[in-house]
mmCIF file with all atom_site columns, C-alpha atoms and ligand atoms in Angstrom:
data_model
loop_
_atom_site.group_PDB
_atom_site.id
_atom_site.type_symbol
_atom_site.label_atom_id
_atom_site.label_alt_id
_atom_site.label_comp_id
_atom_site.label_asym_id
_atom_site.label_entity_id
_atom_site.label_seq_id
_atom_site.pdbx_PDB_ins_code
_atom_site.Cartn_x
_atom_site.Cartn_y
_atom_site.Cartn_z
_atom_site.occupancy
_atom_site.B_iso_or_equiv
_atom_site.pdbx_formal_charge
_atom_site.auth_seq_id
_atom_site.auth_comp_id
_atom_site.auth_asym_id
_atom_site.auth_atom_id
_atom_site.pdbx_PDB_model_num
ATOM   1   C  CA  . MET A 1 1   ? 41.957 -34.319 -30.183 1.00 0.00 ? 1   MET A CA  1
ATOM   2   C  CA  . ARG A 1 2   ? 42.986 -31.037 -28.547 1.00 0.00 ? 2   ARG A CA  1
ATOM   3   C  CA  . ILE A 1 3   ? 41.329 -29.863 -25.366 1.00 0.00 ? 3   ILE A CA  1
ATOM   4   C  CA  . ARG A 1 4   ? 41.444 -26.495 -23.587 1.00 0.00 ? 4   ARG A CA  1
ATOM   5   C  CA  . VAL A 1 5   ? 40.066 -25.281 -20.289 1.00 0.00 ? 5   VAL A CA  1
ATOM   6   C  CA  . GLY A 1 6   ? 38.586 -21.844 -19.577 1.00 0.00 ? 6   GLY A CA  1
ATOM   7   C  CA  . PHE A 1 7   ? 37.467 -19.941 -16.497 1.00 0.00 ? 7   PHE A CA  1
ATOM   8   C  CA  . GLY A 1 8   ? 34.912 -17.165 -16.124 1.00 0.00 ? 8   GLY A CA  1
ATOM   9   C  CA  . PHE A 1 9   ? 33.741 -14.896 -13.317 1.00 0.00 ? 9   PHE A CA  1
ATOM   10  C  CA  . ASP A 1 10  ? 31.057 -12.219 -13.166 1.00 0.00 ? 10  ASP A CA  1
ATOM   11  C  CA  . VAL A 1 11  ? 29.382 -9.997  -10.602 1.00 0.00 ? 11  VAL A CA  1
ATOM   12  C  CA  . HIS A 1 12  ? 26.277 -7.811  -10.765 1.00 0.00 ? 12  HIS A CA  1
ATOM   13  C  CA  . PRO A 1 13  ? 24.656 -5.504  -8.210  1.00 0.00 ? 13  PRO A CA  1
ATOM   14  C  CA  . LEU A 1 14  ? 21.185 -6.345  -6.877  1.00 0.00 ? 14  LEU A CA  1
ATOM   15  C  CA  . GLU A 1 15  ? 18.368 -3.809  -6.729  1.00 0.00 ? 15  GLU A CA  1
ATOM   16  C  CA  . GLU A 1 16  ? 14.683 -3.843  -5.871  1.00 0.00 ? 16  GLU A CA  1
ATOM   17  C  CA  . GLY A 1 17  ? 12.334 -3.601  -8.835  1.00 0.00 ? 17  GLY A CA  1
ATOM   18  C  CA  . ARG A 1 18  ? 14.639 -5.429  -11.268 1.00 0.00 ? 18  ARG A CA  1
ATOM   19  C  CA  . ASP A 1 19  ? 14.103 -8.906  -12.730 1.00 0.00 ? 19  ASP A CA  1
ATOM   20  C  CA  . LEU A 1 20  ? 16.454 -11.658 -11.632 1.00 0.00 ? 20  LEU A CA  1
ATOM   21  C  CA  . TRP A 1 21  ? 17.638 -13.593 -14.687 1.00 0.00 ? 21  TRP A CA  1
ATOM   22  C  CA  . LEU A 1 22  ? 19.913 -16.517 -13.857 1.00 0.00 ? 22  LEU A CA  1
ATOM   23  C  CA  . GLY A 1 23  ? 21.042 -19.171 -16.317 1.00 0.00 ? 23  GLY A CA  1
ATOM   24  C  CA  . GLY A 1 24  ? 18.448 -18.040 -18.852 1.00 0.00 ? 24  GLY A CA  1
ATOM   25  C  CA  . VAL A 1 25  ? 15.595 -18.395 -16.356 1.00 0.00 ? 25  VAL A CA  1
ATOM   26  C  CA  . LYS A 1 26  ? 13.633 -15.603 -14.645 1.00 0.00 ? 26  LYS A CA  1
ATOM   27  C  CA  . ILE A 1 27  ? 13.558 -16.310 -10.920 1.00 0.00 ? 27  ILE A CA  1
ATOM   28  C  CA  . PRO A 1 28  ? 10.980 -14.795 -8.543  1.00 0.00 ? 28  PRO A CA  1
ATOM   29  C  CA  . ALA A 1 29  ? 12.948 -12.534 -6.172  1.00 0.00 ? 29  ALA A CA  1
ATOM   30  C  CA  . THR A 1 30  ? 12.575 -9.318  -4.175  1.00 0.00 ? 30  THR A CA  1
ATOM   31  C  CA  . LYS A 1 31  ? 15.802 -7.973  -5.717  1.00 0.00 ? 31  LYS A CA  1
ATOM   32  C  CA  . GLY A 1 32  ? 17.005 -8.436  -9.287  1.00 0.00 ? 32  GLY A CA  1
ATOM   33  C  CA  . ALA A 1 33  ? 20.377 -7.897  -10.961 1.00 0.00 ? 33  ALA A CA  1
ATOM   34  C  CA  . THR A 1 34  ? 21.246 -4.569  -12.583 1.00 0.00 ? 34  THR A CA  1
ATOM   35  C  CA  . GLY A 1 35  ? 23.319 -4.225  -15.726 1.00 0.00 ? 35  GLY A CA  1
ATOM   36  C  CA  . HIS A 1 36  ? 23.315 -3.060  -19.335 1.00 0.00 ? 36  HIS A CA  1
ATOM   37  C  CA  . SER A 1 37  ? 21.821 -6.304  -20.679 1.00 0.00 ? 37  SER A CA  1
ATOM   38  C  CA  . ASP A 1 38  ? 19.429 -8.574  -18.759 1.00 0.00 ? 38  ASP A CA  1
ATOM   39  C  CA  . ALA A 1 39  ? 22.336 -8.904  -16.244 1.00 0.00 ? 39  ALA A CA  1
ATOM   40  C  CA  . ASP A 1 40  ? 22.344 -12.722 -16.281 1.00 0.00 ? 40  ASP A CA  1
ATOM   41  C  CA  . VAL A 1 41  ? 25.499 -13.187 -14.208 1.00 0.00 ? 41  VAL A CA  1
ATOM   42  C  CA  . LEU A 1 42  ? 25.661 -16.954 -14.796 1.00 0.00 ? 42  LEU A CA  1
ATOM   43  C  CA  . ILE A 1 43  ? 25.485 -16.735 -18.581 1.00 0.00 ? 43  ILE A CA  1
ATOM   44  C  CA  . HIS A 1 44  ? 28.101 -13.959 -18.548 1.00 0.00 ? 44  HIS A CA  1
ATOM   45  C  CA  . ALA A 1 45  ? 30.507 -16.107 -16.499 1.00 0.00 ? 45  ALA A CA  1
ATOM   46  C  CA  . ILE A 1 46  ? 29.953 -19.055 -18.869 1.00 0.00 ? 46  ILE A CA  1
ATOM   47  C  CA  . CYS A 1 47  ? 30.561 -16.824 -21.920 1.00 0.00 ? 47  CYS A CA  1
ATOM   48  C  CA  . ASP A 1 48  ? 33.852 -15.643 -20.397 1.00 0.00 ? 48  ASP A CA  1
ATOM   49  C  CA  . ALA A 1 49  ? 34.897 -19.230 -19.637 1.00 0.00 ? 49  ALA A CA  1
ATOM   50  C  CA  . ILE A 1 50  ? 34.191 -20.323 -23.229 1.00 0.00 ? 50  ILE A CA  1
ATOM   51  C  CA  . LEU A 1 51  ? 35.929 -17.283 -24.741 1.00 0.00 ? 51  LEU A CA  1
ATOM   52  C  CA  . GLY A 1 52  ? 38.850 -17.765 -22.354 1.00 0.00 ? 52  GLY A CA  1
ATOM   53  C  CA  . ALA A 1 53  ? 39.235 -21.423 -23.325 1.00 0.00 ? 53  ALA A CA  1
ATOM   54  C  CA  . ALA A 1 54  ? 39.498 -20.406 -26.993 1.00 0.00 ? 54  ALA A CA  1
ATOM   55  C  CA  . ASN A 1 55  ? 41.645 -17.351 -26.123 1.00 0.00 ? 55  ASN A CA  1
ATOM   56  C  CA  . LEU A 1 56  ? 39.137 -15.022 -27.766 1.00 0.00 ? 56  LEU A CA  1
ATOM   57  C  CA  . GLY A 1 57  ? 39.070 -12.291 -25.128 1.00 0.00 ? 57  GLY A CA  1
ATOM   58  C  CA  . ASP A 1 58  ? 36.042 -11.699 -22.929 1.00 0.00 ? 58  ASP A CA  1
ATOM   59  C  CA  . ILE A 1 59  ? 32.365 -10.849 -23.189 1.00 0.00 ? 59  ILE A CA  1
ATOM   60  C  CA  . GLY A 1 60  ? 33.067 -7.108  -22.839 1.00 0.00 ? 60  GLY A CA  1
ATOM   61  C  CA  . THR A 1 61  ? 35.356 -7.236  -25.890 1.00 0.00 ? 61  THR A CA  1
ATOM   62  C  CA  . HIS A 1 62  ? 32.605 -8.623  -28.106 1.00 0.00 ? 62  HIS A CA  1
ATOM   63  C  CA  . PHE A 1 63  ? 29.494 -7.068  -26.533 1.00 0.00 ? 63  PHE A CA  1
ATOM   64  C  CA  . GLN A 1 64  ? 30.433 -3.687  -25.063 1.00 0.00 ? 64  GLN A CA  1
ATOM   65  C  CA  . ASN A 1 65  ? 28.254 -2.469  -22.200 1.00 0.00 ? 65  ASN A CA  1
ATOM   66  C  CA  . THR A 1 66  ? 28.050 0.975   -23.834 1.00 0.00 ? 66  THR A CA  1
ATOM   67  C  CA  . ASP A 1 67  ? 26.582 -0.398  -27.074 1.00 0.00 ? 67  ASP A CA  1
ATOM   68  C  CA  . PRO A 1 68  ? 22.840 0.439   -27.299 1.00 0.00 ? 68  PRO A CA  1
ATOM   69  C  CA  . ARG A 1 69  ? 22.308 -2.761  -29.322 1.00 0.00 ? 69  ARG A CA  1
ATOM   70  C  CA  . TRP A 1 70  ? 22.842 -4.797  -26.130 1.00 0.00 ? 70  TRP A CA  1
ATOM   71  C  CA  . ALA A 1 71  ? 20.639 -2.713  -23.809 1.00 0.00 ? 71  ALA A CA  1
ATOM   72  C  CA  . GLY A 1 72  ? 18.223 -5.064  -22.021 1.00 0.00 ? 72  GLY A CA  1
ATOM   73  C  CA  . MET A 1 73  ? 19.480 -7.903  -24.228 1.00 0.00 ? 73  MET A CA  1
ATOM   74  C  CA  . ASP A 1 74  ? 18.583 -11.514 -23.476 1.00 0.00 ? 74  ASP A CA  1
ATOM   75  C  CA  . SER A 1 75  ? 21.978 -12.984 -22.518 1.00 0.00 ? 75  SER A CA  1
ATOM   76  C  CA  . LYS A 1 76  ? 21.069 -16.292 -24.175 1.00 0.00 ? 76  LYS A CA  1
ATOM   77  C  CA  . PHE A 1 77  ? 21.907 -14.463 -27.421 1.00 0.00 ? 77  PHE A CA  1
ATOM   78  C  CA  . PHE A 1 78  ? 25.470 -13.781 -26.142 1.00 0.00 ? 78  PHE A CA  1
ATOM   79  C  CA  . LEU A 1 79  ? 25.990 -17.436 -25.248 1.00 0.00 ? 79  LEU A CA  1
ATOM   80  C  CA  . LYS A 1 80  ? 24.778 -18.583 -28.658 1.00 0.00 ? 80  LYS A CA  1
ATOM   81  C  CA  . GLU A 1 81  ? 27.081 -16.052 -30.351 1.00 0.00 ? 81  GLU A CA  1
ATOM   82  C  CA  . VAL A 1 82  ? 30.089 -17.064 -28.243 1.00 0.00 ? 82  VAL A CA  1
ATOM   83  C  CA  . CYS A 1 83  ? 29.545 -20.729 -29.170 1.00 0.00 ? 83  CYS A CA  1
ATOM   84  C  CA  . ARG A 1 84  ? 29.297 -19.701 -32.835 1.00 0.00 ? 84  ARG A CA  1
ATOM   85  C  CA  . MET A 1 85  ? 32.619 -17.809 -32.499 1.00 0.00 ? 85  MET A CA  1
ATOM   86  C  CA  . ILE A 1 86  ? 34.490 -20.806 -31.097 1.00 0.00 ? 86  ILE A CA  1
ATOM   87  C  CA  . ALA A 1 87  ? 32.828 -23.135 -33.644 1.00 0.00 ? 87  ALA A CA  1
ATOM   88  C  CA  . ALA A 1 88  ? 34.294 -20.930 -36.384 1.00 0.00 ? 88  ALA A CA  1
ATOM   89  C  CA  . LYS A 1 89  ? 37.718 -21.907 -34.991 1.00 0.00 ? 89  LYS A CA  1
ATOM   90  C  CA  . GLY A 1 90  ? 36.788 -25.585 -34.840 1.00 0.00 ? 90  GLY A CA  1
ATOM   91  C  CA  . TRP A 1 91  ? 36.085 -25.724 -31.092 1.00 0.00 ? 91  TRP A CA  1
ATOM   92  C  CA  . LYS A 1 92  ? 33.058 -27.143 -29.328 1.00 0.00 ? 92  LYS A CA  1
ATOM   93  C  CA  . VAL A 1 93  ? 32.008 -27.142 -25.690 1.00 0.00 ? 93  VAL A CA  1
ATOM   94  C  CA  . GLU A 1 94  ? 32.390 -30.472 -23.884 1.00 0.00 ? 94  GLU A CA  1
ATOM   95  C  CA  . ASN A 1 95  ? 31.079 -29.595 -20.408 1.00 0.00 ? 95  ASN A CA  1
ATOM   96  C  CA  . VAL A 1 96  ? 30.511 -26.689 -18.078 1.00 0.00 ? 96  VAL A CA  1
ATOM   97  C  CA  . ASP A 1 97  ? 30.660 -26.523 -14.286 1.00 0.00 ? 97  ASP A CA  1
ATOM   98  C  CA  . CYS A 1 98  ? 29.410 -23.402 -12.483 1.00 0.00 ? 98  CYS A CA  1
ATOM   99  C  CA  . SER A 1 99  ? 28.795 -21.958 -9.048  1.00 0.00 ? 99  SER A CA  1
ATOM   100 C  CA  . ILE A 1 100 ? 26.536 -19.066 -8.113  1.00 0.00 ? 100 ILE A CA  1
ATOM   101 C  CA  . THR A 1 101 ? 26.827 -17.177 -4.826  1.00 0.00 ? 101 THR A CA  1
ATOM   102 C  CA  . LEU A 1 102 ? 23.567 -15.507 -3.844  1.00 0.00 ? 102 LEU A CA  1
ATOM   103 C  CA  . GLU A 1 103 ? 22.111 -14.992 -0.390  1.00 0.00 ? 103 GLU A CA  1
ATOM   104 C  CA  . ALA A 1 104 ? 18.434 -15.273 -1.431  1.00 0.00 ? 104 ALA A CA  1
ATOM   105 C  CA  . PRO A 1 105 ? 16.222 -16.602 -2.908  1.00 0.00 ? 105 PRO A CA  1
ATOM   106 C  CA  . LYS A 1 106 ? 17.126 -20.298 -3.017  1.00 0.00 ? 106 LYS A CA  1
ATOM   107 C  CA  . VAL A 1 107 ? 18.490 -21.099 -6.483  1.00 0.00 ? 107 VAL A CA  1
ATOM   108 C  CA  . LYS A 1 108 ? 18.422 -24.896 -6.229  1.00 0.00 ? 108 LYS A CA  1
ATOM   109 C  CA  . PRO A 1 109 ? 14.769 -25.424 -7.293  1.00 0.00 ? 109 PRO A CA  1
ATOM   110 C  CA  . HIS A 1 110 ? 15.509 -23.545 -10.551 1.00 0.00 ? 110 HIS A CA  1
ATOM   111 C  CA  . ILE A 1 111 ? 18.674 -25.425 -11.527 1.00 0.00 ? 111 ILE A CA  1
ATOM   112 C  CA  . PRO A 1 112 ? 16.928 -28.084 -13.686 1.00 0.00 ? 112 PRO A CA  1
ATOM   113 C  CA  . ALA A 1 113 ? 15.260 -25.319 -15.746 1.00 0.00 ? 113 ALA A CA  1
ATOM   114 C  CA  . MET A 1 114 ? 18.608 -23.500 -16.125 1.00 0.00 ? 114 MET A CA  1
ATOM   115 C  CA  . ARG A 1 115 ? 20.364 -26.640 -17.359 1.00 0.00 ? 115 ARG A CA  1
ATOM   116 C  CA  . GLN A 1 116 ? 17.507 -27.199 -19.800 1.00 0.00 ? 116 GLN A CA  1
ATOM   117 C  CA  . ALA A 1 117 ? 17.748 -23.603 -21.058 1.00 0.00 ? 117 ALA A CA  1
ATOM   118 C  CA  . LEU A 1 118 ? 21.551 -23.501 -21.405 1.00 0.00 ? 118 LEU A CA  1
ATOM   119 C  CA  . ALA A 1 119 ? 22.454 -26.945 -22.801 1.00 0.00 ? 119 ALA A CA  1
ATOM   120 C  CA  . PRO A 1 120 ? 20.926 -26.474 -26.286 1.00 0.00 ? 120 PRO A CA  1
ATOM   121 C  CA  . LEU A 1 121 ? 22.554 -23.025 -26.643 1.00 0.00 ? 121 LEU A CA  1
ATOM   122 C  CA  . MET A 1 122 ? 25.963 -24.686 -26.224 1.00 0.00 ? 122 MET A CA  1
ATOM   123 C  CA  . GLY A 1 123 ? 25.109 -27.811 -28.229 1.00 0.00 ? 123 GLY A CA  1
ATOM   124 C  CA  . VAL A 1 124 ? 25.646 -30.125 -25.262 1.00 0.00 ? 124 VAL A CA  1
ATOM   125 C  CA  . ALA A 1 125 ? 23.426 -32.476 -23.258 1.00 0.00 ? 125 ALA A CA  1
ATOM   126 C  CA  . GLU A 1 126 ? 21.882 -31.297 -19.967 1.00 0.00 ? 126 GLU A CA  1
ATOM   127 C  CA  . GLU A 1 127 ? 24.110 -33.936 -18.383 1.00 0.00 ? 127 GLU A CA  1
ATOM   128 C  CA  . ASP A 1 128 ? 27.121 -31.819 -19.441 1.00 0.00 ? 128 ASP A CA  1
ATOM   129 C  CA  . VAL A 1 129 ? 25.919 -28.685 -17.641 1.00 0.00 ? 129 VAL A CA  1
ATOM   130 C  CA  . SER A 1 130 ? 26.543 -28.614 -13.890 1.00 0.00 ? 130 SER A CA  1
ATOM   131 C  CA  . ILE A 1 131 ? 25.214 -25.683 -11.850 1.00 0.00 ? 131 ILE A CA  1
ATOM   132 C  CA  . LYS A 1 132 ? 25.684 -25.282 -8.110  1.00 0.00 ? 132 LYS A CA  1
ATOM   133 C  CA  . ALA A 1 133 ? 24.588 -22.497 -5.797  1.00 0.00 ? 133 ALA A CA  1
ATOM   134 C  CA  . THR A 1 134 ? 25.593 -21.420 -2.325  1.00 0.00 ? 134 THR A CA  1
ATOM   135 C  CA  . THR A 1 135 ? 24.881 -18.532 -0.005  1.00 0.00 ? 135 THR A CA  1
ATOM   136 C  CA  . ASN A 1 136 ? 27.799 -16.409 1.169   1.00 0.00 ? 136 ASN A CA  1
ATOM   137 C  CA  . GLU A 1 137 ? 27.038 -17.169 4.838   1.00 0.00 ? 137 GLU A CA  1
ATOM   138 C  CA  . LYS A 1 138 ? 25.807 -13.561 5.185   1.00 0.00 ? 138 LYS A CA  1
ATOM   139 C  CA  . LEU A 1 139 ? 29.365 -12.269 4.604   1.00 0.00 ? 139 LEU A CA  1
ATOM   140 C  CA  . GLY A 1 140 ? 30.348 -9.279  2.448   1.00 0.00 ? 140 GLY A CA  1
ATOM   141 C  CA  . TYR A 1 141 ? 28.329 -7.712  -0.394  1.00 0.00 ? 141 TYR A CA  1
ATOM   142 C  CA  . VAL A 1 142 ? 26.730 -11.020 -1.342  1.00 0.00 ? 142 VAL A CA  1
ATOM   143 C  CA  . GLY A 1 143 ? 25.740 -11.633 2.263   1.00 0.00 ? 143 GLY A CA  1
ATOM   144 C  CA  . ARG A 1 144 ? 24.201 -8.143  2.474   1.00 0.00 ? 144 ARG A CA  1
ATOM   145 C  CA  . MET A 1 145 ? 22.197 -8.840  -0.736  1.00 0.00 ? 145 MET A CA  1
ATOM   146 C  CA  . GLU A 1 146 ? 24.011 -6.016  -2.543  1.00 0.00 ? 146 GLU A CA  1
ATOM   147 C  CA  . GLY A 1 147 ? 25.168 -8.282  -5.364  1.00 0.00 ? 147 GLY A CA  1
ATOM   148 C  CA  . LEU A 1 148 ? 25.686 -11.804 -6.634  1.00 0.00 ? 148 LEU A CA  1
ATOM   149 C  CA  . ASN A 1 149 ? 28.551 -13.713 -8.249  1.00 0.00 ? 149 ASN A CA  1
ATOM   150 C  CA  . ALA A 1 150 ? 28.940 -16.527 -10.748 1.00 0.00 ? 150 ALA A CA  1
ATOM   151 C  CA  . TYR A 1 151 ? 31.972 -18.669 -11.544 1.00 0.00 ? 151 TYR A CA  1
ATOM   152 C  CA  . ALA A 1 152 ? 32.274 -21.069 -14.482 1.00 0.00 ? 152 ALA A CA  1
ATOM   153 C  CA  . VAL A 1 153 ? 34.796 -23.579 -15.787 1.00 0.00 ? 153 VAL A CA  1
ATOM   154 C  CA  . VAL A 1 154 ? 34.453 -25.028 -19.258 1.00 0.00 ? 154 VAL A CA  1
ATOM   155 C  CA  . LEU A 1 155 ? 36.234 -27.655 -21.322 1.00 0.00 ? 155 LEU A CA  1
ATOM   156 C  CA  . ILE A 1 156 ? 36.342 -27.251 -25.092 1.00 0.00 ? 156 ILE A CA  1
ATOM   157 C  CA  . SER A 1 157 ? 37.682 -29.675 -27.688 1.00 0.00 ? 157 SER A CA  1
ATOM   158 C  CA  . ARG A 1 158 ? 38.805 -29.673 -31.323 1.00 0.00 ? 158 ARG A CA  1
ATOM   159 C  CA  . SER A 1 159 ? 39.459 -32.801 -33.376 1.00 0.00 ? 159 SER A CA  1
HETATM 160 MG MG1 . MG  B 2 .   ? 27.973 -9.312  -16.590 1.00 0.00 ? 1   MG  B MG1 1
#
């Protein structure tokens, strides 16, 4: 069996009047993420980690943020597509570990729903999807609620 590791990072600005989609779940918040698609920063970081593990470029290569087809797109579609792309090369996801940095609201109560939403898209058990969240201790753009970050590490395997 061959295994590969991949890493992904993403950032989106926060703005009032936008929805906050995180890990495929809409979270009640005063500020939501802006972007071309639904701006789900966590899914985008996971997509980049999976693509990186398989050396297939990044999410922007496959789903350009100037393409009208992806305007307002549900990012769960991107994750499903990315997993289909690596499956075509014989790879499958083994596990994912992620961190989100966001000053508010508290992400922790929504983590079980995110794991439930993401696991089937990647063909893994909820047990194989780890999501953590932390504030940025009020420092920098995250601390000022101007944006949020997500980081993801993924292991893929091929028999
Ligand atoms: Mg993004």
